[in-house]
């Protein structure tokens, strides 16, 4: 029986998440499966991946063929690297301790890259929020200046109207006083 490591689609429209399963290659995408070894949620940024590393490594070692997307996931999680390192141990290129050391070094480097990416994304979000706030403050200031100018013009026009109304009244009162 040929086995595949594949994704099953779950979730609702425009918000899917995918369990990673071991299935017979003839089974339909969302059909019967042998074992669930993890999940993949592309809706988060960065995508959330949970994987049972030991079971994934076991299935890759016994010949299960991953689909393209799952191959990328397994590669990013280090399953394929560990398989490669175990092959080197079997051939006698290095011992098990060296393989574990290399894998730990790779995992640390990978985690540092992910942390740097998350920090960069957080900095970008903060910068974008700060720019939006500054733009909003500038727009509010411009609008407040425009309102103040309009109020000043209205007050000046009202003062002129009152002065004009008061001037003829004074002109009429002045001849009567003579």
XYZ file of C-alpha atoms in Angstrom:
178
model
C 0.000 0.000 0.000
C 1.433 3.381 -1.044
C 1.041 5.986 1.653
C 0.996 9.743 1.324
C 1.538 12.510 3.821
C -1.061 15.083 2.812
C -3.274 17.902 3.964
C -7.001 17.578 4.618
C -9.126 20.695 4.244
C -11.229 21.775 7.216
C -12.799 25.040 8.314
C -15.188 27.374 6.609
C -15.101 29.294 3.354
C -12.125 31.696 3.147
C -10.848 30.446 6.524
C -9.471 26.966 6.011
C -7.056 25.042 8.200
C -5.447 21.755 7.338
C -4.754 18.652 9.415
C -1.604 16.851 8.247
C -2.475 13.175 7.839
C -1.024 9.879 6.664
C -3.401 8.363 4.111
C -3.532 5.724 1.428
C -2.598 7.348 -1.874
C -5.904 6.181 -3.387
C -8.057 7.745 -0.635
C -9.813 11.055 -1.389
C -8.375 14.288 0.012
C -10.826 14.621 2.895
C -11.528 10.906 3.220
C -10.254 8.072 5.364
C -6.758 8.388 6.813
C -4.349 6.256 8.839
C -2.957 8.758 11.330
C -3.081 12.482 12.038
C 0.403 13.838 12.722
C -0.189 17.594 12.919
C -1.968 20.647 11.586
C -1.262 23.667 9.419
C -3.096 26.985 9.844
C -2.210 29.511 7.116
C -4.624 32.120 8.530
C -2.133 33.383 11.112
C 0.951 35.421 10.330
C 3.331 33.605 10.304
C 1.447 30.366 9.622
C 0.921 28.111 12.659
C 2.253 24.586 12.297
C 1.948 21.850 14.905
C 3.688 18.597 14.082
C 4.409 15.354 15.914
C 8.068 15.283 14.896
C 8.775 11.644 15.817
C 5.744 10.265 13.970
C 6.456 12.410 10.902
C 10.055 11.185 10.880
C 8.881 7.584 11.258
C 6.503 7.851 8.298
C 9.097 9.547 6.092
C 11.597 6.798 6.997
C 9.157 4.000 6.088
C 8.529 5.534 2.668
C 5.440 7.742 2.903
C 5.586 10.331 0.118
C 4.676 13.899 1.137
C 2.779 16.208 -1.191
C 4.553 19.398 -2.282
C 3.067 21.593 0.444
C 3.675 18.998 3.138
C 7.261 18.510 1.881
C 7.836 22.241 2.433
C 6.314 22.029 5.916
C 8.434 18.992 6.823
C 11.536 20.706 5.485
C 10.840 23.864 7.496
C 10.270 21.815 10.652
C 13.502 19.838 10.134
C 12.040 16.365 9.546
C 13.761 15.963 6.177
C 17.058 17.229 7.603
C 16.879 14.683 10.418
C 16.198 11.928 7.873
C 19.260 13.084 5.933
C 21.393 13.129 9.087
C 20.199 9.650 10.061
C 21.280 8.454 6.609
C 24.757 9.862 7.297
C 24.867 7.988 10.613
C 23.880 4.719 8.890
C 26.630 5.194 6.308
C 29.181 5.914 9.054
C 29.972 9.475 7.969
C 29.504 10.659 11.575
C 28.042 9.406 14.826
C 24.631 9.988 16.423
C 25.960 12.727 18.752
C 27.308 14.709 15.789
C 23.957 14.366 14.011
C 22.130 15.665 17.099
C 24.596 18.561 17.408
C 24.108 19.544 13.764
C 20.346 19.342 14.079
C 20.352 21.424 17.278
C 22.525 24.073 15.594
C 20.178 24.175 12.587
C 17.115 24.390 14.846
C 18.642 27.271 16.856
C 19.484 29.167 13.663
C 15.975 28.583 12.300
C 14.382 29.770 15.553
C 16.543 32.908 15.516
C 15.344 33.674 11.980
C 11.698 33.213 12.988
C 12.158 35.422 16.061
C 13.829 38.108 13.948
C 10.962 37.951 11.446
C 8.365 38.295 14.219
C 10.259 41.222 15.759
C 10.524 42.904 12.353
C 6.795 42.461 11.767
C 6.026 43.904 15.214
C 8.294 46.903 14.501
C 6.574 47.468 11.173
C 3.164 47.351 12.852
C 4.282 49.889 15.463
C 5.760 52.167 12.793
C 2.583 51.961 10.706
C 0.436 52.757 13.757
C 2.670 55.710 14.610
C 2.467 57.036 11.029
C -1.324 56.670 11.013
C -1.533 58.561 14.311
C 0.705 61.368 13.010
C -1.332 61.629 9.802
C -4.567 61.756 11.801
C -3.139 64.444 14.102
C -2.022 66.492 11.087
C -5.452 66.152 9.484
C -7.164 67.139 12.751
C -4.859 70.144 13.121
C -5.562 71.278 9.535
C -9.293 70.857 10.080
C -9.123 72.770 13.388
C -7.253 75.615 11.656
C -9.846 75.706 8.872
C -12.681 75.797 11.431
C -10.930 78.525 13.426
C -10.380 80.580 10.246
C -14.029 80.192 9.255
C -15.168 81.188 12.769
C -12.876 84.228 12.637
C -14.309 85.203 9.242
C -17.870 84.777 10.551
C -17.050 86.799 13.664
C -15.486 89.562 11.515
C -18.502 89.561 9.184
C -20.857 89.733 12.187
C -18.835 92.583 13.689
C -18.954 94.437 10.363
C -22.681 93.875 10.110
C -23.201 95.160 13.639
C -20.920 98.133 12.942
C -22.780 98.855 9.713
C -26.125 98.579 11.515
C -24.893 100.791 14.341
C -23.391 103.446 11.997
C -26.712 104.386 10.248
C -28.467 104.427 13.587
C -25.862 106.852 14.907
C -26.148 108.900 11.730
C -29.902 109.188 12.240
C -29.515 110.075 15.910
C -26.880 112.732 15.223
C -29.158 115.043 13.115
C -31.951 114.702 15.624
C -29.640 115.913 18.327
C -28.962 119.174 16.442
